[in-house]
Short mmCIF file of C-alpha atoms in Angstrom, two decimals:
data_model
loop_
_atom_site.label_atom_id
_atom_site.label_comp_id
_atom_site.label_asym_id
_atom_site.label_seq_id
_atom_site.Cartn_x
_atom_site.Cartn_y
_atom_site.Cartn_z
CA MET A 1 -20.92 17.87 -5.41
CA ASP A 2 -20.30 19.48 -8.58
CA ILE A 3 -17.36 18.56 -10.42
CA ASP A 4 -16.03 20.15 -13.55
CA ILE A 5 -15.19 17.54 -16.05
CA GLN A 6 -13.02 17.68 -19.04
CA LEU A 7 -12.77 14.70 -21.23
CA ILE A 8 -9.99 13.88 -23.11
CA GLU A 9 -10.37 13.93 -26.90
CA GLN A 10 -8.98 10.41 -27.70
CA SER A 11 -8.24 7.68 -25.31
CA LYS A 12 -5.04 6.04 -25.30
CA ILE A 13 -6.31 2.64 -24.04
CA ASP A 14 -5.95 1.05 -27.38
CA SER A 15 -2.17 1.42 -27.20
CA VAL A 16 -1.75 -0.35 -23.94
CA ASP A 17 -0.64 -4.04 -23.96
CA PHE A 18 -2.61 -5.20 -20.94
CA ASN A 19 -0.73 -8.56 -20.99
CA ASN A 20 2.54 -6.74 -20.61
CA LEU A 21 2.11 -4.08 -17.78
CA ASN A 22 4.80 -2.58 -15.76
CA PHE A 23 3.75 -1.75 -12.29
CA GLY A 24 2.93 1.78 -11.93
CA ARG A 25 4.15 3.06 -15.36
CA THR A 26 1.04 3.24 -17.40
CA PHE A 27 -1.79 5.59 -16.44
CA SER A 28 -5.36 5.96 -17.33
CA ASP A 29 -6.80 8.94 -19.42
CA HIS A 30 -8.08 11.11 -16.60
CA MET A 31 -7.01 12.56 -13.20
CA PHE A 32 -8.81 14.24 -10.67
CA THR A 33 -7.83 17.39 -8.84
CA CYS A 34 -9.25 19.50 -5.83
CA ASP A 35 -7.40 22.51 -4.52
CA PHE A 36 -7.15 23.55 -0.79
CA LYS A 37 -7.13 27.45 -0.75
CA ASN A 38 -8.51 29.69 2.05
CA GLY A 39 -9.37 27.35 4.40
CA GLU A 40 -11.37 25.16 2.45
CA TRP A 41 -11.17 22.39 -0.78
CA THR A 42 -12.50 24.10 -3.98
CA ASN A 43 -12.58 23.65 -7.76
CA PRO A 44 -12.94 19.84 -7.88
CA ARG A 45 -12.37 18.51 -11.30
CA ILE A 46 -11.36 15.64 -13.68
CA THR A 47 -9.09 16.56 -16.59
CA PRO A 48 -6.84 14.43 -19.18
CA TYR A 49 -4.11 13.20 -17.32
CA ALA A 50 -1.14 15.37 -17.90
CA PRO A 51 1.89 17.28 -16.33
CA PHE A 52 0.77 20.29 -14.32
CA THR A 53 2.92 23.51 -13.14
CA LEU A 54 3.99 24.24 -9.34
CA GLU A 55 6.32 27.18 -8.42
CA PRO A 56 10.14 26.25 -7.85
CA SER A 57 9.24 27.54 -4.45
CA ALA A 58 6.06 24.84 -3.59
CA ARG A 59 6.95 23.54 0.02
CA VAL A 60 6.34 20.05 -0.87
CA PHE A 61 9.89 20.54 -2.73
CA HIS A 62 11.58 22.20 0.20
CA TYR A 63 9.61 20.67 3.38
CA GLY A 64 8.31 17.40 2.28
CA GLN A 65 4.67 17.95 2.85
CA ALA A 66 3.35 15.02 0.92
CA VAL A 67 1.12 12.01 1.97
CA PHE A 68 -0.38 9.27 -0.38
CA GLU A 69 -2.78 6.25 -0.37
CA GLY A 70 -2.58 2.79 -2.38
CA MET A 71 -5.72 1.50 -3.77
CA LYS A 72 -6.91 -0.87 -6.21
CA ALA A 73 -10.64 -1.24 -8.40
CA TYR A 74 -11.68 -4.49 -9.26
CA LYS A 75 -14.11 -5.59 -11.86
CA ASP A 76 -16.03 -8.97 -11.50
CA ASP A 77 -17.43 -11.27 -14.04
CA ASN A 78 -20.86 -9.27 -14.50
CA ASP A 79 -18.44 -5.79 -15.01
CA ASP A 80 -19.50 -4.49 -11.88
CA ILE A 81 -16.56 -2.60 -10.13
CA PHE A 82 -15.73 -2.96 -6.65
CA LEU A 83 -13.32 -1.22 -4.03
CA PHE A 84 -11.94 -3.17 -0.90
CA ARG A 85 -12.32 -1.22 2.40
CA PRO A 86 -12.08 2.47 1.14
CA ASP A 87 -13.16 3.84 4.13
CA GLU A 88 -9.75 2.56 5.70
CA ASN A 89 -7.77 4.17 3.28
CA PHE A 90 -9.58 7.67 3.41
CA ASP A 91 -9.13 7.23 7.42
CA ARG A 92 -5.14 6.69 7.01
CA ILE A 93 -4.66 9.57 4.52
CA ASN A 94 -6.47 12.08 6.89
CA LYS A 95 -4.34 10.45 9.70
CA SER A 96 -1.33 10.93 7.47
CA ALA A 97 -2.19 14.41 6.62
CA GLU A 98 -2.74 15.28 10.49
CA ARG A 99 1.05 14.18 11.54
CA LEU A 100 2.03 16.38 8.57
CA ALA A 101 0.33 19.45 9.69
CA MET A 102 -1.81 19.14 6.24
CA PRO A 103 -5.58 19.46 6.19
CA PRO A 104 -7.72 16.84 6.04
CA VAL A 105 -9.44 16.07 2.79
CA ALA A 106 -13.00 16.31 2.94
CA GLU A 107 -15.28 13.09 2.48
CA ASP A 108 -17.25 14.30 0.01
CA VAL A 109 -14.34 15.35 -2.29
CA PHE A 110 -12.34 12.05 -1.60
CA PHE A 111 -15.20 9.57 -2.48
CA GLU A 112 -17.20 11.49 -4.93
CA GLY A 113 -14.02 12.31 -6.91
CA LEU A 114 -12.99 8.83 -6.83
CA LYS A 115 -16.12 7.49 -7.87
CA LYS A 116 -16.64 9.71 -10.97
CA LEU A 117 -13.21 9.11 -11.98
CA LEU A 118 -13.92 5.18 -11.68
CA HIS A 119 -16.96 5.49 -13.96
CA LEU A 120 -14.89 7.60 -16.80
CA GLU A 121 -12.26 4.98 -16.25
CA LYS A 122 -14.21 1.68 -16.08
CA LYS A 123 -12.65 0.60 -19.21
CA TRP A 124 -9.31 0.55 -17.81
CA ILE A 125 -10.31 -2.03 -15.31
CA LYS A 126 -9.98 -5.35 -16.84
CA LYS A 127 -11.78 -8.50 -15.75
CA GLY A 128 -9.95 -11.53 -14.54
CA LEU A 129 -8.26 -12.56 -11.38
CA GLY A 130 -5.20 -10.57 -10.77
CA ASN A 131 -6.16 -7.67 -13.18
CA SER A 132 -7.09 -4.08 -11.12
CA LEU A 133 -6.85 -0.51 -11.56
CA TYR A 134 -4.26 0.72 -8.89
CA LEU A 135 -5.32 4.11 -7.51
CA ARG A 136 -3.09 6.68 -5.88
CA PRO A 137 -4.74 9.62 -3.76
CA PHE A 138 -2.13 11.81 -2.65
CA ILE A 139 -2.05 15.39 -1.20
CA ILE A 140 0.65 17.87 -1.75
CA ALA A 141 1.88 21.48 -0.53
CA THR A 142 1.70 23.68 -2.96
CA GLU A 143 2.25 27.28 -1.63
CA GLY A 144 5.22 29.14 -3.44
CA ALA A 145 7.27 30.29 -0.16
CA ILE A 146 10.58 29.03 1.10
CA ALA A 147 9.60 29.03 5.00
CA ALA A 148 9.90 26.37 7.41
CA SER A 149 6.15 25.94 8.24
CA PRO A 150 3.28 24.61 7.24
CA ALA A 151 1.86 25.48 3.76
CA GLU A 152 -1.60 27.39 3.23
CA GLU A 153 -2.42 25.71 -0.20
CA TYR A 154 -2.49 22.08 -1.26
CA LYS A 155 -3.73 19.76 -4.01
CA PHE A 156 -5.50 16.60 -3.42
CA MET A 157 -5.35 14.29 -6.63
CA ILE A 158 -6.24 10.95 -7.76
CA ILE A 159 -4.34 9.30 -10.33
CA CYS A 160 -4.86 5.54 -11.75
CA SER A 161 -2.59 2.52 -13.07
CA PRO A 162 -3.76 -0.23 -14.67
CA ALA A 163 -2.23 -3.40 -12.85
CA GLN A 164 -1.75 -7.30 -13.32
CA SER A 165 -0.79 -9.75 -10.69
CA TYR A 166 2.04 -8.87 -8.79
CA TYR A 167 5.13 -11.03 -8.75
CA GLY A 168 8.81 -10.29 -8.13
CA GLY A 169 10.08 -13.52 -8.47
CA ASP A 170 11.58 -15.00 -5.28
CA VAL A 171 12.51 -12.73 -2.79
CA ARG A 172 15.19 -12.85 0.13
CA VAL A 173 15.60 -10.07 2.55
CA ILE A 174 18.33 -8.96 5.08
CA ILE A 175 17.42 -7.84 8.82
CA ALA A 176 18.29 -4.69 9.55
CA GLU A 177 21.07 -4.32 12.02
CA LYS A 178 22.15 -0.68 11.22
CA TYR A 179 19.52 1.71 9.35
CA SER A 180 16.02 1.99 10.67
CA ARG A 181 13.01 3.07 8.44
CA SER A 182 11.41 4.94 11.49
CA ALA A 183 11.72 5.92 14.88
CA ASP A 184 9.65 6.35 18.23
CA GLY A 185 7.67 9.52 18.03
CA GLY A 186 8.17 9.85 14.25
CA VAL A 187 6.06 9.34 11.21
CA GLY A 188 6.81 6.06 10.40
CA TYR A 189 2.81 5.22 10.78
CA ALA A 190 1.90 7.81 8.10
CA LYS A 191 2.04 6.91 4.47
CA ALA A 192 4.38 9.98 4.20
CA ALA A 193 6.54 10.18 0.57
CA GLY A 194 9.78 10.85 2.71
CA ASN A 195 9.38 7.70 4.68
CA TYR A 196 9.97 5.59 1.31
CA ALA A 197 12.98 7.91 -0.14
CA ALA A 198 14.59 7.27 3.49
CA GLN A 199 14.73 3.37 2.84
CA PHE A 200 16.01 3.67 -0.87
CA TYR A 201 19.79 3.75 -0.11
CA PRO A 202 19.84 0.91 2.84
CA THR A 203 17.92 -1.08 0.16
CA SER A 204 20.37 -0.62 -2.48
CA LEU A 205 22.70 -1.80 -0.58
CA ALA A 206 20.82 -5.09 0.28
CA HIS A 207 20.43 -5.42 -3.46
CA LYS A 208 24.04 -5.42 -3.81
CA GLU A 209 24.44 -8.45 -1.55
CA GLY A 210 21.91 -10.34 -3.70
CA TYR A 211 18.89 -9.65 -1.39
CA GLN A 212 15.56 -7.58 -2.85
CA GLN A 213 14.39 -6.24 0.56
CA ILE A 214 14.91 -5.40 4.35
CA ILE A 215 12.89 -6.94 7.27
CA TRP A 216 13.24 -3.46 9.04
CA THR A 217 13.61 -3.57 13.08
CA ASP A 218 13.11 -1.34 15.69
CA ALA A 219 15.32 1.95 15.67
CA SER A 220 16.71 1.62 19.52
CA THR A 221 17.76 -2.03 19.80
CA HIS A 222 17.40 -3.56 16.41
CA GLU A 223 15.98 -6.37 18.37
CA TYR A 224 12.21 -6.30 17.21
CA LEU A 225 11.08 -7.19 13.57
CA GLU A 226 8.56 -4.71 12.15
CA GLU A 227 8.11 -4.55 8.94
CA ALA A 228 9.19 -5.72 5.22
CA GLY A 229 10.30 -3.34 2.89
CA THR A 230 7.23 -1.44 2.23
CA MET A 231 4.65 -4.16 3.53
CA ASN A 232 3.63 -5.33 7.15
CA ILE A 233 4.99 -8.74 8.20
CA PHE A 234 3.84 -12.10 9.18
CA PHE A 235 5.61 -15.11 10.62
CA ARG A 236 4.39 -18.48 10.69
CA ILE A 237 5.74 -20.64 13.53
CA GLY A 238 4.54 -24.41 13.38
CA ASP A 239 0.97 -23.76 12.87
CA LYS A 240 0.91 -20.19 14.88
CA LEU A 241 0.74 -16.98 12.85
CA ILE A 242 2.28 -14.12 14.31
CA THR A 243 2.64 -10.30 13.18
CA ALA A 244 3.99 -7.07 14.99
CA PRO A 245 1.52 -5.13 16.93
CA ASN A 246 0.99 -1.49 15.58
CA ASN A 247 2.85 1.16 17.23
CA ASP A 248 4.01 5.07 15.77
CA ARG A 249 6.70 3.26 13.66
CA ILE A 250 4.65 0.87 11.74
CA LEU A 251 1.88 1.46 9.00
CA ASP A 252 -1.68 0.44 9.56
CA GLY A 253 -2.02 -1.95 6.62
CA VAL A 254 -5.58 -2.48 5.02
CA THR A 255 -4.15 -6.16 4.10
CA ARG A 256 -3.00 -6.71 7.26
CA LYS A 257 -5.87 -6.13 9.23
CA SER A 258 -7.99 -7.90 6.79
CA ILE A 259 -5.37 -11.28 7.09
CA ILE A 260 -5.92 -10.94 11.05
CA GLN A 261 -9.87 -11.41 10.77
CA LEU A 262 -9.32 -14.12 8.00
CA ALA A 263 -7.41 -15.80 10.43
CA LYS A 264 -9.78 -15.46 13.33
CA ASP A 265 -12.57 -16.17 11.02
CA ASN A 266 -11.04 -19.87 9.88
CA ASN A 267 -9.43 -20.61 13.56
CA ILE A 268 -5.71 -20.14 12.61
CA ASP A 269 -4.05 -19.10 15.71
CA ILE A 270 -2.70 -16.04 15.67
CA GLU A 271 -0.73 -13.70 17.78
CA VAL A 272 -0.34 -10.00 17.43
CA ARG A 273 2.64 -9.12 19.69
CA ARG A 274 6.59 -8.13 19.48
CA VAL A 275 8.80 -10.40 17.56
CA THR A 276 12.56 -10.93 18.25
CA VAL A 277 15.36 -11.61 15.84
CA SER A 278 16.57 -14.24 18.04
CA GLU A 279 12.98 -15.96 18.30
CA ILE A 280 12.77 -16.42 14.37
CA LYS A 281 16.28 -17.43 14.03
CA ASP A 282 15.90 -20.05 16.49
CA ALA A 283 12.82 -21.13 15.06
CA ALA A 284 14.50 -21.24 11.83
CA ARG A 285 17.64 -23.50 13.35
CA VAL A 286 15.19 -26.10 14.49
CA GLY A 287 12.60 -26.12 11.56
CA GLU A 288 9.92 -24.88 13.32
CA LEU A 289 9.53 -21.38 10.94
CA LYS A 290 7.17 -22.30 8.17
CA GLU A 291 6.53 -19.19 6.26
CA ILE A 292 7.35 -15.21 6.30
CA PHE A 293 5.43 -13.15 4.05
CA GLY A 294 4.63 -9.41 3.70
CA SER A 295 1.32 -8.01 2.90
CA GLY A 296 0.38 -5.05 1.37
CA THR A 297 -2.22 -3.43 -1.43
CA ALA A 298 0.24 -4.06 -4.26
CA ALA A 299 1.26 -7.41 -4.05
CA VAL A 300 -1.55 -8.86 -1.62
CA ILE A 301 0.88 -11.25 -0.18
CA ASN A 302 4.53 -11.52 -1.09
CA PRO A 303 6.21 -15.05 0.35
CA ILE A 304 9.93 -14.84 1.61
CA LYS A 305 11.83 -17.62 0.87
CA GLY A 306 14.86 -16.87 2.91
CA PHE A 307 16.89 -14.06 5.22
CA LYS A 308 20.09 -13.00 6.21
CA HIS A 309 21.16 -11.30 9.71
CA ASP A 310 24.78 -11.21 11.03
CA LYS A 311 26.81 -13.89 9.21
CA ASP A 312 23.67 -16.23 9.51
CA SER A 313 21.41 -17.25 6.50
CA PHE A 314 18.32 -19.29 6.33
CA GLU A 315 16.20 -20.85 3.62
CA LEU A 316 12.63 -21.60 3.99
CA ALA A 317 10.74 -24.94 2.44
CA ASP A 318 7.70 -24.62 0.26
CA GLN A 319 4.93 -25.69 2.48
CA GLU A 320 2.12 -27.98 1.13
CA ASN A 321 -0.57 -25.98 3.22
CA SER A 322 0.71 -22.93 2.61
CA TYR A 323 -0.93 -19.88 5.01
CA ALA A 324 0.28 -17.04 2.28
CA ARG A 325 -1.34 -18.88 -0.62
CA PHE A 326 -4.59 -19.72 1.51
CA PHE A 327 -4.95 -15.81 2.84
CA LYS A 328 -3.96 -14.56 -0.87
CA GLU A 329 -6.96 -16.65 -2.35
CA LYS A 330 -9.38 -15.42 0.49
CA LEU A 331 -8.63 -12.03 -0.13
CA LEU A 332 -8.89 -12.14 -3.56
CA ASN A 333 -12.03 -13.91 -3.67
CA ILE A 334 -13.59 -11.22 -1.82
CA GLN A 335 -12.20 -8.53 -3.68
CA TYR A 336 -13.60 -10.09 -7.26
CA ASN A 337 -16.89 -10.57 -5.73
CA LYS A 338 -16.25 -14.65 -5.92
CA SER A 339 -16.84 -15.21 -2.40
CA GLU A 340 -19.48 -14.16 0.63
CA ASP A 341 -18.15 -10.88 2.13
CA LYS A 342 -19.58 -11.24 5.59
CA HIS A 343 -17.49 -8.06 6.95
CA GLY A 344 -18.90 -5.73 4.25
CA TRP A 345 -15.48 -5.05 3.09
CA ARG A 346 -16.11 -4.81 -0.65
CA VAL A 347 -17.82 -1.66 -1.87
CA LYS A 348 -19.79 -1.47 -5.21
CA ILE A 349 -19.13 1.58 -7.15
#
């Protein structure tokens, strides 16, 4: 694919303190853009990272046609660059786009644009376990028209943000009893921008009570546990690992499915099934609930130290043989080319 490239006159990389990065606040020198017009993707280009202009009537502002992905690029000790299961991200952004009546991004646009952008931004990918370049591909409706129907024009873009090991401090959560992240037949399985906006308010209420996140429950009964904040969730009862099954409310997480496979590879008993609030509270009461942790691209794995439901609060003790630490180490070693990758998840750029 012929991509027009306009290089920045002077890189801003020397002004960035890579030892003190706030996640998602710093962006690299360039961005990739491709336009959808007249039924096809056209004009692929890489330009300096900068604001761009949209009409106030652009449909993304009024009808919410916006989907995105979260990925990372890693650099090993030999300065080789890798992605982790990028085919999953490509498939998922198009699954999300389909649900919002948006055109699928073409495979060559997605991968060629991504590869050329990473070659330009390779200095922004720092070596060292935990360092990475976070990648944000997204599609937005750009056609100017206030009409409640799908747009006919879109932009696909990729921007990059250097990242360090993510640690947000000890995390305690409230199990949702009133608000829902998504509903049956909705867009919960899609990485639609509106999914995230909808949970900001109930999460802010949790913050006021001193909790960092919410474990979301099913919208119909609030009896079944589904996700933690913006992450998939795992529970360890005894030595058994349990996670909720995918459905049209739950995001099909790449990290989640990788943990499930690694559990099978390492003979860890894992069940993918519905999990009730009462089951987890009962296990916590008798000391059988050993761990809860979330999984996702940004943090990889985030342990949960305690939770509240109704008037009951529980704290979880640190585990010497923590599954959260075990899986995080396994994943990082694959991503940074430090161990065998027998499933072919690691893709060299």
